[in-house]
Coordinates of C-alpha atoms and ligand atoms in Angstrom, one line a residue:
M263 CA 46.6 -62.6 16.9
K264 CA 45.9 -65.8 18.8
S265 CA 48.0 -68.6 17.6
N266 CA 44.7 -70.6 16.6
Q267 CA 43.1 -67.9 14.7
V268 CA 43.0 -68.2 10.9
P269 CA 44.4 -65.0 9.1
D270 CA 41.9 -62.9 7.1
L271 CA 43.4 -63.4 3.6
A272 CA 41.8 -60.7 2.2
Q273 CA 43.1 -58.2 4.8
V274 CA 46.7 -59.7 4.1
N275 CA 46.5 -59.3 0.4
K276 CA 45.3 -55.7 1.1
A277 CA 48.3 -54.9 3.3
L278 CA 50.7 -56.6 0.8
Q279 CA 49.2 -54.6 -2.1
A280 CA 49.5 -51.3 -0.2
Q281 CA 53.3 -52.1 0.6
A282 CA 53.8 -53.0 -3.3
V283 CA 52.1 -49.8 -4.3
K284 CA 54.4 -47.8 -1.9
A285 CA 57.4 -49.3 -3.5
L286 CA 56.0 -48.6 -6.9
V287 CA 55.5 -44.9 -6.3
D288 CA 59.0 -44.6 -4.7
E289 CA 60.6 -46.4 -7.9
L290 CA 58.3 -44.3 -10.4
R291 CA 59.5 -41.2 -8.8
L292 CA 63.0 -42.2 -8.9
L293 CA 62.9 -43.3 -12.7
D294 CA 60.8 -40.3 -13.9
P295 CA 60.5 -37.4 -11.5
G296 CA 58.3 -35.7 -14.3
L297 CA 55.4 -38.4 -14.0
V298 CA 52.3 -37.0 -12.4
L299 CA 50.9 -39.4 -10.0
T300 CA 48.2 -39.2 -7.3
Q301 CA 47.0 -40.9 -4.2
E302 CA 44.5 -38.2 -3.2
P303 CA 41.4 -40.4 -2.1
G304 CA 38.9 -38.0 -3.8
E305 CA 40.8 -38.1 -7.2
L306 CA 41.1 -41.9 -6.7
E307 CA 37.4 -42.2 -6.3
K308 CA 36.7 -40.2 -9.5
L309 CA 39.3 -42.1 -11.3
S310 CA 37.8 -45.3 -10.3
R311 CA 34.5 -44.8 -11.7
D312 CA 32.6 -44.5 -15.1
F313 CA 28.6 -44.3 -15.9
Y314 CA 28.1 -47.6 -14.5
D315 CA 25.5 -46.1 -12.5
F316 CA 23.0 -46.4 -15.3
S317 CA 22.6 -50.1 -14.1
P318 CA 21.1 -50.8 -10.7
V319 CA 22.5 -54.3 -11.0
L320 CA 26.4 -52.9 -11.5
I321 CA 25.9 -50.2 -8.6
P322 CA 26.2 -52.4 -5.7
Q323 CA 29.1 -54.7 -7.4
L324 CA 31.1 -51.7 -8.5
Q325 CA 30.7 -48.7 -5.9
E326 CA 33.4 -49.8 -3.3
H327 CA 36.5 -50.6 -5.7
R328 CA 38.9 -48.0 -5.8
A329 CA 42.5 -47.7 -7.2
Q330 CA 45.4 -47.1 -4.7
L331 CA 47.4 -45.0 -7.2
A332 CA 46.6 -43.0 -10.3
V333 CA 49.2 -42.1 -13.0
F334 CA 48.8 -39.6 -15.8
A335 CA 50.7 -40.6 -18.8
S336 CA 51.7 -38.2 -21.7
K337 CA 54.5 -40.2 -23.4
V338 CA 54.9 -43.8 -24.7
E339 CA 57.9 -44.1 -22.6
Q340 CA 55.9 -43.2 -19.3
V341 CA 53.3 -46.1 -20.3
Q342 CA 56.1 -48.5 -20.8
L343 CA 57.6 -47.5 -17.4
V344 CA 54.3 -47.9 -15.4
A345 CA 53.7 -51.2 -17.4
G346 CA 57.1 -52.6 -16.4
A347 CA 56.9 -51.4 -12.7
C348 CA 53.3 -52.9 -12.2
A349 CA 54.6 -56.3 -13.8
R350 CA 57.7 -56.4 -11.4
H351 CA 55.6 -55.4 -8.2
G352 CA 52.7 -57.7 -9.2
L353 CA 50.2 -55.0 -9.3
P354 CA 46.8 -54.7 -11.1
L355 CA 46.8 -51.9 -13.7
T356 CA 43.7 -50.6 -15.3
V357 CA 43.9 -48.2 -18.3
R358 CA 41.5 -45.3 -18.4
G359 CA 40.5 -42.9 -21.4
A360 CA 37.9 -40.3 -20.4
G361 CA 35.7 -42.7 -18.1
T362 CA 32.7 -42.7 -20.2
G363 CA 32.2 -46.2 -20.2
N364 CA 28.6 -47.2 -19.1
Y365 CA 29.4 -50.9 -17.9
G366 CA 32.1 -50.3 -15.3
Q367 CA 34.6 -51.2 -17.9
C368 CA 37.4 -49.0 -16.3
V369 CA 36.6 -49.7 -12.8
P370 CA 39.7 -51.4 -10.9
L371 CA 38.2 -54.4 -9.5
E372 CA 41.2 -55.5 -7.7
G373 CA 42.4 -52.1 -6.9
G374 CA 46.2 -51.2 -7.9
V375 CA 46.9 -48.6 -10.5
V376 CA 44.9 -46.7 -12.8
L377 CA 46.7 -45.2 -15.8
E378 CA 45.1 -42.3 -17.3
M379 CA 46.0 -41.8 -20.8
R380 CA 44.5 -38.3 -22.0
G381 CA 47.8 -36.7 -22.0
L382 CA 48.8 -39.1 -24.8
N383 CA 47.0 -37.1 -27.4
R384 CA 48.8 -36.2 -30.6
V385 CA 47.8 -37.0 -34.2
R386 CA 51.1 -38.4 -35.5
Q387 CA 50.0 -38.6 -39.2
I388 CA 47.1 -38.1 -41.7
D389 CA 48.1 -39.6 -45.0
P390 CA 46.8 -37.1 -47.8
E391 CA 46.6 -40.0 -50.4
T392 CA 44.8 -42.5 -48.3
G393 CA 43.3 -40.6 -45.4
V394 CA 44.7 -43.1 -43.0
V395 CA 45.3 -41.4 -39.9
E396 CA 47.9 -42.5 -37.0
V397 CA 46.8 -41.0 -33.6
E398 CA 47.7 -41.6 -29.9
A399 CA 45.3 -43.4 -27.7
G400 CA 44.4 -40.5 -25.3
C401 CA 43.5 -38.1 -28.2
S402 CA 39.8 -36.9 -27.7
L403 CA 37.4 -38.1 -30.8
A404 CA 36.4 -34.4 -31.2
A405 CA 40.2 -33.2 -31.2
L406 CA 40.9 -35.8 -34.1
D407 CA 37.9 -35.1 -35.9
Q408 CA 38.8 -31.6 -36.0
Q409 CA 42.3 -32.2 -37.4
L410 CA 40.8 -34.5 -40.0
A411 CA 38.3 -31.8 -41.0
A412 CA 41.2 -29.6 -41.7
A413 CA 42.3 -32.1 -44.4
G414 CA 38.8 -32.7 -45.7
R415 CA 38.4 -36.0 -44.0
A416 CA 36.3 -37.1 -41.0
L417 CA 36.0 -40.2 -38.8
R418 CA 33.9 -42.9 -40.0
M419 CA 31.8 -43.1 -36.9
V420 CA 31.6 -41.5 -33.4
P421 CA 30.0 -42.2 -30.1
S422 CA 27.4 -39.8 -28.8
T423 CA 30.2 -38.9 -26.1
M424 CA 32.8 -37.8 -28.9
R425 CA 33.4 -34.5 -27.3
T426 CA 35.1 -36.3 -24.2
A427 CA 35.8 -39.9 -25.1
T428 CA 39.2 -41.0 -26.1
V429 CA 40.1 -42.8 -29.3
G430 CA 41.8 -45.7 -27.5
G431 CA 38.8 -45.9 -25.0
Y432 CA 36.3 -46.0 -27.8
F433 CA 38.0 -48.8 -29.6
A434 CA 38.8 -50.8 -26.4
G435 CA 35.2 -50.2 -24.6
G436 CA 32.8 -48.9 -27.2
S437 CA 31.1 -50.4 -30.1
S438 CA 29.2 -48.2 -32.5
G439 CA 27.7 -44.8 -32.9
L440 CA 26.6 -42.0 -35.1
G441 CA 28.1 -43.5 -38.6
S442 CA 27.1 -47.1 -37.7
L443 CA 24.4 -46.8 -40.4
R444 CA 27.1 -46.5 -43.3
W445 CA 29.9 -48.3 -41.4
G446 CA 28.6 -50.8 -39.3
F447 CA 30.2 -51.6 -35.8
L448 CA 33.8 -50.8 -34.5
R449 CA 34.9 -54.6 -34.6
D450 CA 33.9 -55.1 -38.4
P451 CA 36.8 -55.8 -40.3
G452 CA 38.4 -52.6 -42.2
N453 CA 37.3 -50.0 -39.1
L454 CA 40.8 -50.6 -37.3
L455 CA 43.8 -50.9 -39.4
G456 CA 46.6 -51.2 -36.8
L457 CA 47.8 -50.7 -33.3
E458 CA 50.8 -49.8 -31.3
V459 CA 50.7 -51.7 -27.9
V460 CA 52.7 -51.8 -24.8
T461 CA 52.8 -55.1 -23.1
V462 CA 52.8 -55.7 -19.2
E463 CA 55.8 -57.6 -18.5
A464 CA 59.1 -56.9 -16.5
E465 CA 60.6 -55.6 -19.7
P466 CA 57.6 -54.2 -21.7
R467 CA 57.8 -54.4 -25.6
L468 CA 56.4 -51.8 -27.7
L469 CA 54.5 -53.8 -30.5
Q470 CA 53.3 -52.7 -33.8
L471 CA 50.3 -54.9 -34.9
D472 CA 48.7 -55.1 -38.3
A473 CA 44.9 -55.1 -38.6
E474 CA 44.6 -58.9 -38.2
A475 CA 46.7 -59.1 -35.0
S476 CA 44.9 -55.8 -33.6
A477 CA 41.4 -57.5 -33.9
P478 CA 41.4 -59.2 -30.5
L479 CA 42.3 -56.0 -28.6
N480 CA 39.4 -54.2 -30.3
H481 CA 36.7 -54.1 -27.7
A482 CA 38.5 -56.0 -25.0
Y483 CA 38.2 -53.5 -22.2
G484 CA 41.9 -52.9 -22.2
T485 CA 42.4 -56.4 -20.8
N486 CA 45.1 -57.8 -23.4
G487 CA 47.2 -54.9 -24.1
I488 CA 47.7 -51.0 -23.5
L489 CA 47.0 -49.1 -26.7
T490 CA 49.1 -46.2 -27.2
A491 CA 48.3 -45.5 -30.8
L492 CA 45.8 -46.5 -33.5
R493 CA 45.8 -46.6 -37.3
L494 CA 42.2 -45.8 -38.5
P495 CA 40.7 -45.2 -41.8
S496 CA 38.9 -42.0 -42.4
T497 CA 36.0 -40.8 -44.7
E498 CA 35.2 -37.7 -46.8
A499 CA 34.2 -34.9 -44.8
V500 CA 30.5 -34.1 -45.5
A501 CA 28.4 -31.0 -44.6
W502 CA 25.8 -33.3 -42.6
Q503 CA 22.6 -31.5 -42.0
Q504 CA 20.7 -32.5 -38.6
V505 CA 17.1 -32.9 -39.0
V506 CA 14.2 -33.4 -36.6
V507 CA 10.8 -34.9 -38.2
G508 CA 7.7 -35.2 -36.1
F509 CA 5.4 -38.1 -36.3
Q510 CA 1.8 -38.3 -34.9
D511 CA 1.4 -42.1 -35.5
W512 CA 4.3 -44.6 -34.4
Q513 CA 3.7 -47.2 -37.2
Q514 CA 4.5 -44.4 -39.9
A515 CA 7.4 -43.3 -38.0
L516 CA 8.6 -47.0 -37.6
A517 CA 8.1 -47.5 -41.4
A518 CA 10.1 -44.2 -42.5
A519 CA 13.2 -45.6 -40.0
Q520 CA 12.9 -49.0 -41.8
L521 CA 12.6 -47.5 -45.2
L522 CA 14.9 -44.6 -45.3
P523 CA 18.3 -46.9 -45.1
Q524 CA 16.9 -48.5 -48.4
T525 CA 16.7 -45.3 -50.1
A526 CA 19.4 -43.3 -52.0
F527 CA 19.3 -40.4 -49.7
F528 CA 22.9 -39.8 -48.3
L529 CA 22.4 -40.7 -44.6
Q530 CA 24.9 -40.6 -41.5
G531 CA 22.4 -41.5 -38.9
L532 CA 18.9 -42.3 -37.9
T533 CA 17.3 -42.2 -34.6
L534 CA 13.7 -42.8 -33.4
L535 CA 12.4 -41.8 -30.2
E536 CA 9.1 -42.6 -29.1
A537 CA 6.8 -39.7 -27.8
E538 CA 7.2 -40.0 -24.3
V539 CA 11.0 -40.1 -24.9
A540 CA 11.1 -37.3 -27.1
A541 CA 9.0 -35.1 -24.8
A542 CA 11.6 -35.6 -22.2
M543 CA 14.6 -34.2 -24.1
P544 CA 16.2 -30.8 -23.8
W545 CA 15.9 -30.2 -27.5
P546 CA 18.7 -27.7 -28.9
P547 CA 18.0 -24.1 -29.0
G548 CA 15.7 -23.2 -31.7
C549 CA 14.4 -26.9 -32.0
P550 CA 10.6 -26.6 -31.3
K551 CA 10.0 -28.3 -27.8
C552 CA 8.0 -31.6 -28.0
P553 CA 5.0 -31.9 -28.8
S554 CA 5.6 -28.9 -30.9
E555 CA 2.9 -26.3 -31.7
Q556 CA 2.1 -27.9 -35.1
A557 CA 1.4 -31.3 -33.5
A558 CA -2.1 -32.5 -32.9
G559 CA -0.9 -34.8 -30.0
P560 CA 2.0 -36.6 -28.6
E561 CA 4.9 -36.4 -31.3
H562 CA 7.2 -39.3 -31.9
R563 CA 10.4 -37.9 -33.4
L564 CA 12.9 -39.1 -36.2
L565 CA 16.4 -37.6 -35.9
L566 CA 18.5 -37.6 -39.2
W567 CA 22.0 -36.7 -40.5
V568 CA 21.8 -36.2 -44.1
G569 CA 24.0 -35.0 -47.0
P570 CA 22.9 -31.4 -47.8
D571 CA 21.7 -32.4 -51.4
A572 CA 18.5 -34.2 -50.1
L573 CA 17.5 -30.7 -48.6
R574 CA 18.5 -28.4 -51.3
S575 CA 16.0 -26.6 -53.2
P576 CA 16.9 -26.0 -57.1
G577 CA 19.5 -23.3 -57.5
E578 CA 20.3 -23.0 -53.8
G579 CA 23.3 -23.9 -51.5
A580 CA 23.3 -26.0 -48.3
P581 CA 20.5 -25.0 -46.0
G582 CA 21.6 -22.9 -42.8
E583 CA 19.9 -23.1 -39.4
G584 CA 16.3 -22.1 -39.4
A585 CA 16.1 -22.4 -43.2
P586 CA 12.8 -23.6 -44.5
A587 CA 12.7 -27.5 -44.9
E588 CA 12.6 -28.1 -48.7
G589 CA 14.1 -30.6 -51.1
A590 CA 13.4 -34.4 -52.1
L591 CA 13.7 -35.7 -48.5
V592 CA 11.2 -33.5 -47.2
A593 CA 8.4 -34.5 -49.7
W594 CA 9.4 -38.1 -49.3
L595 CA 8.8 -37.7 -45.4
G596 CA 5.8 -35.7 -46.0
A597 CA 4.0 -38.5 -48.0
R598 CA 4.8 -40.9 -45.2
G599 CA 3.3 -38.8 -42.2
G600 CA 6.5 -37.0 -41.1
E601 CA 6.8 -33.3 -40.8
V602 CA 10.2 -31.4 -40.6
R603 CA 10.3 -29.4 -37.4
W604 CA 14.0 -28.3 -37.3
L605 CA 17.1 -28.5 -39.4
A606 CA 20.5 -27.1 -38.8
P607 CA 24.1 -27.9 -40.0
N608 CA 26.2 -30.3 -37.9
L609 CA 29.1 -28.0 -36.9
P610 CA 31.6 -28.6 -34.2
G611 CA 32.2 -26.4 -31.3
P612 CA 29.9 -25.3 -28.4
G613 CA 26.1 -25.8 -28.5
L614 CA 24.1 -28.9 -28.1
P615 CA 24.4 -31.3 -31.3
L616 CA 21.7 -33.4 -32.0
R617 CA 24.1 -36.4 -31.7
E618 CA 23.8 -35.9 -28.1
F619 CA 20.2 -37.1 -28.2
T620 CA 21.2 -40.6 -29.6
W621 CA 22.7 -43.7 -28.3
N622 CA 23.1 -43.6 -24.5
H623 CA 23.1 -39.8 -24.3
T624 CA 19.2 -40.6 -24.7
T625 CA 19.4 -42.8 -21.8
L626 CA 21.5 -40.1 -20.0
H627 CA 18.8 -37.2 -20.4
W628 CA 16.0 -39.6 -19.6
R629 CA 17.7 -40.8 -16.3
S630 CA 18.5 -37.1 -15.3
N631 CA 14.6 -36.9 -14.6
H632 CA 13.8 -40.6 -14.1
P633 CA 16.7 -42.0 -11.9
D634 CA 14.7 -45.0 -11.0
W635 CA 14.7 -46.0 -14.7
T636 CA 17.3 -48.1 -16.4
Y637 CA 17.9 -49.3 -20.1
L638 CA 18.6 -52.4 -22.3
Q639 CA 20.4 -52.8 -25.6
M640 CA 19.8 -55.2 -28.5
L641 CA 19.4 -55.7 -32.1
L642 CA 16.0 -56.2 -33.4
P643 CA 15.0 -59.0 -35.5
Q644 CA 13.4 -58.5 -39.2
P645 CA 10.8 -57.7 -39.6
E646 CA 10.9 -55.6 -36.5
A647 CA 7.4 -54.7 -36.1
P648 CA 6.1 -57.9 -34.5
C649 CA 8.8 -58.1 -32.1
L650 CA 8.3 -54.3 -31.2
G651 CA 4.5 -54.8 -31.0
A652 CA 4.6 -57.9 -28.7
L653 CA 6.9 -56.1 -26.4
R654 CA 5.0 -53.0 -26.5
Q655 CA 1.8 -55.1 -25.6
R656 CA 3.5 -57.0 -22.8
W657 CA 5.6 -54.4 -21.0
G658 CA 3.3 -51.1 -22.0
A659 CA 4.5 -47.9 -20.4
D660 CA 7.4 -49.6 -18.4
L661 CA 9.5 -50.0 -21.5
L662 CA 9.9 -47.0 -23.9
W663 CA 11.3 -47.0 -27.2
H664 CA 14.6 -45.6 -28.6
L665 CA 15.8 -47.0 -31.8
E666 CA 19.2 -46.7 -33.8
A667 CA 19.6 -47.5 -37.5
V668 CA 22.6 -49.5 -37.9
K669 CA 24.3 -51.7 -40.7
H670 CA 24.9 -55.2 -39.7
E671 CA 26.9 -57.8 -41.6
G672 CA 26.3 -55.5 -44.7
A673 CA 22.6 -55.0 -44.1
A674 CA 20.5 -52.2 -42.7
R675 CA 19.0 -53.0 -39.4
L676 CA 17.5 -51.5 -36.3
A677 CA 19.1 -51.5 -33.0
A678 CA 17.1 -50.6 -29.8
L679 CA 18.0 -48.8 -26.5
P680 CA 14.7 -49.0 -24.8
L681 CA 14.3 -47.3 -21.4
L682 CA 12.9 -49.7 -18.4
R683 CA 11.2 -48.6 -15.3
W684 CA 13.3 -50.7 -12.8
Q685 CA 11.5 -53.2 -10.8
G686 CA 14.0 -55.3 -10.0
Q687 CA 16.4 -58.3 -11.3
A688 CA 13.6 -60.8 -11.7
Q689 CA 11.9 -58.2 -14.2
L690 CA 15.2 -57.6 -15.9
A691 CA 15.8 -61.3 -16.5
E692 CA 12.1 -61.9 -17.7
L693 CA 12.5 -58.9 -20.2
I694 CA 15.8 -60.2 -21.6
Q695 CA 14.3 -63.5 -22.0
H696 CA 11.2 -62.2 -23.6
C697 CA 13.2 -60.3 -26.1
R698 CA 15.4 -63.5 -26.8
E699 CA 12.4 -65.5 -27.3
L700 CA 11.1 -62.6 -30.0
G701 CA 14.4 -63.0 -31.9
A702 CA 16.3 -59.9 -30.6
F703 CA 19.9 -60.2 -29.9
V704 CA 20.4 -58.7 -26.5
F705 CA 23.6 -56.9 -25.5
N706 CA 23.3 -56.9 -21.9
P707 CA 24.6 -53.7 -20.2
H708 CA 24.2 -55.1 -16.5
V709 CA 27.4 -57.4 -16.8
L710 CA 30.9 -57.0 -16.1
T711 CA 32.7 -59.0 -18.7
V712 CA 33.4 -58.5 -22.3
E713 CA 31.9 -61.9 -23.2
D714 CA 28.7 -61.4 -21.2
G715 CA 28.0 -58.0 -22.6
G716 CA 28.7 -59.0 -26.1
L717 CA 28.1 -62.3 -28.1
G718 CA 28.2 -64.4 -24.7
V719 CA 30.8 -66.6 -26.1
I720 CA 34.6 -66.7 -25.2
D721 CA 37.0 -65.5 -28.0
A722 CA 40.1 -67.6 -27.8
D723 CA 42.1 -64.9 -30.0
Q724 CA 41.4 -62.4 -27.1
V725 CA 42.4 -64.8 -24.4
A726 CA 45.4 -65.7 -26.5
A727 CA 46.5 -62.1 -26.9
K728 CA 46.1 -61.6 -23.0
A729 CA 48.6 -64.5 -22.5
A730 CA 50.9 -63.0 -25.0
H731 CA 50.7 -59.4 -23.9
D732 CA 49.9 -59.8 -20.0
P733 CA 51.1 -63.2 -18.9
A734 CA 50.5 -62.4 -15.2
G735 CA 46.9 -61.2 -15.8
L736 CA 47.4 -57.8 -14.3
L737 CA 45.6 -55.9 -16.9
N738 CA 41.9 -54.8 -15.7
P739 CA 41.4 -57.9 -13.8
G740 CA 38.0 -59.6 -13.7
K741 CA 36.8 -58.4 -17.1
L742 CA 37.8 -61.2 -19.4
R743 CA 35.9 -64.4 -18.6
G744 CA 37.8 -66.4 -20.9
W745 CA 41.0 -65.6 -18.9
L746 CA 39.3 -66.2 -15.6
S747 CA 37.8 -69.5 -16.7
R748 CA 41.1 -71.1 -18.2
Ligands
FAD1056 C1 26.1 -40.7 -22.2 C2 26.8 -42.1 -22.9 C3 26.7 -42.1 -24.2 C4 27.4 -43.2 -24.9 N1 27.4 -43.3 -26.4 C5 27.9 -44.3 -26.9 C6 28.0 -44.6 -28.3 O1 27.4 -43.7 -29.1 N2 28.7 -45.5 -28.9 C7 29.5 -46.2 -28.1 O2 29.9 -47.2 -28.7 N3 29.6 -46.0 -26.7 C8 28.8 -45.1 -26.0 N4 29.0 -44.7 -24.9 C9 30.3 -45.5 -24.0 C10 31.5 -44.9 -24.0 O3 31.3 -43.4 -24.1 C11 32.5 -45.3 -25.2 O4 32.7 -46.5 -24.9 C12 33.5 -44.4 -25.1 O5 34.0 -44.4 -26.4 C13 34.6 -44.7 -24.3 O6 35.7 -44.0 -24.3 P1 36.6 -43.3 -22.9 O7 37.8 -42.6 -23.4 O8 35.7 -42.6 -21.9 O9 36.9 -44.8 -22.3 P2 36.8 -45.3 -20.8 O10 35.5 -45.4 -20.4 O11 37.9 -44.4 -20.1 O12 37.5 -46.7 -21.1 C14 36.7 -47.8 -21.8 C15 37.5 -49.0 -21.7 O13 38.4 -49.0 -22.5 C16 39.7 -49.1 -21.8 N5 40.9 -48.3 -22.2 C17 40.8 -47.0 -22.2 N6 41.9 -46.6 -22.9 C18 42.6 -47.7 -23.3 C19 44.0 -47.7 -23.9 N7 44.7 -46.7 -24.3 N8 44.3 -49.0 -23.9 C20 43.7 -50.2 -23.7 N9 42.6 -50.0 -23.0 C21 41.9 -48.8 -22.8 C22 39.3 -49.1 -20.3 O14 40.2 -49.9 -19.6 C23 38.0 -49.5 -20.4 O15 37.9 -50.8 -20.3 C24 28.2 -44.0 -24.2 C25 28.3 -43.8 -22.9 C26 27.7 -42.8 -22.1 C27 28.0 -42.5 -20.8

């Protein structure tokens, strides 16, 4: 380098970081020869991404970012070891569950170390009196639900990705799912009772946090503490029935979706798909394609998870797959223009559960044939019809409707995850603005930070938790706006 040449700081930092990673690898190998590590480029590429490619805005911002090392933890002590080593070497540390986040939550923006948690997967305890479960963070939601079922209990809500997603990743990166109609959002008080957390310091601490102290780590993208175990409430196990209902008329389908949560039918979930979306879904075996032979034209579809009593005929047990649709709910739907097309018990195991046509699985299926489409997420204002009507009129066939019933602040509401034909950032900004003007609350999935994808405001408690648990700011850098703007 000539003496008057300014050094490229980015290159210098990269070289220093590579040296630090090498020293960290040597140290970890010495401290725990059993620890599984990889620096294989293909593995690092896989472990540095999630489902952010749903967003054409995020792809160019995220696709080049890579970890330099991935570590697979299977014990709390190993998490502490990695956290301490990262702190001593000043290396960024991004925690990863199953990598099913859809906003790039676990993409390591500053490289460094990815800590994969799926080996930390024990259910430590299910309290038979209270149903409270203590589970390690890397346990899959499906495995946890199966163990709860053996005790007559169930998870209160699950994402459509429950077969792969981890408990820790769901609470750190998710928000809602099947069950949100009864239990609201993960961040609602009562859905998280406590956390075990490892701090990122030269001498990492293992903290036991109560519900109040855990709240700032709930949906913080792993920026303010490494979750090693969670204490969660459970609910009674119910033999939920999956029901697919066809409607010829959108207004009737929407009215049923609005009214059902106000009835006394026992409901776990409700999803409404506009006809064009419904026609593109790969329905489970046995469920008629859409429009079904009985339908006179395009068919909107309402998906329900209901208690078996609503479908039971006098003197009969719970209905089985392919059973004729009978019972009070069938009559209620029929009086409102809906015809039951399919019903089947909601059982764990192989096969395609109806759950995998909800939330962002709908987006996934749609995009598999329409890769040039993206999506938006919002809570609709009440009443919903004027807002939906105005959006349908302005955006027509470029915006297709997918609604989910949720409980928000104690009341039944409809959330929407519409599919959008992508025509650029200006179009997206105009749509978001239009939704806001109509009173919808947009949860923007095309942004990187916790705050911008949520309520838009900085949560001082989240930032204070980061200062207490990650004073050098090494955890998942770039994702907590409140920390960056201190
Ligand atoms: C097709 C599809 C459907 C989806 N459906 C839903 C849905 O119904 N509801 C919903 O809420 N979300 C949904 N999501 C988003 C995602 O599946 C959930 O957020 C999921 O629960 C994430 O779990 P994970 O184990 O894959 O976490 P990851 O994606 O690995 O991580 C998510 C975030 O949590 C952090 N993290 C992970 N583990 C820990 C830990 N132990 N300690 C601290 N931080 C940690 C990561 O750093 C990251 O920021 C969907 C995504 C896709 C692609």
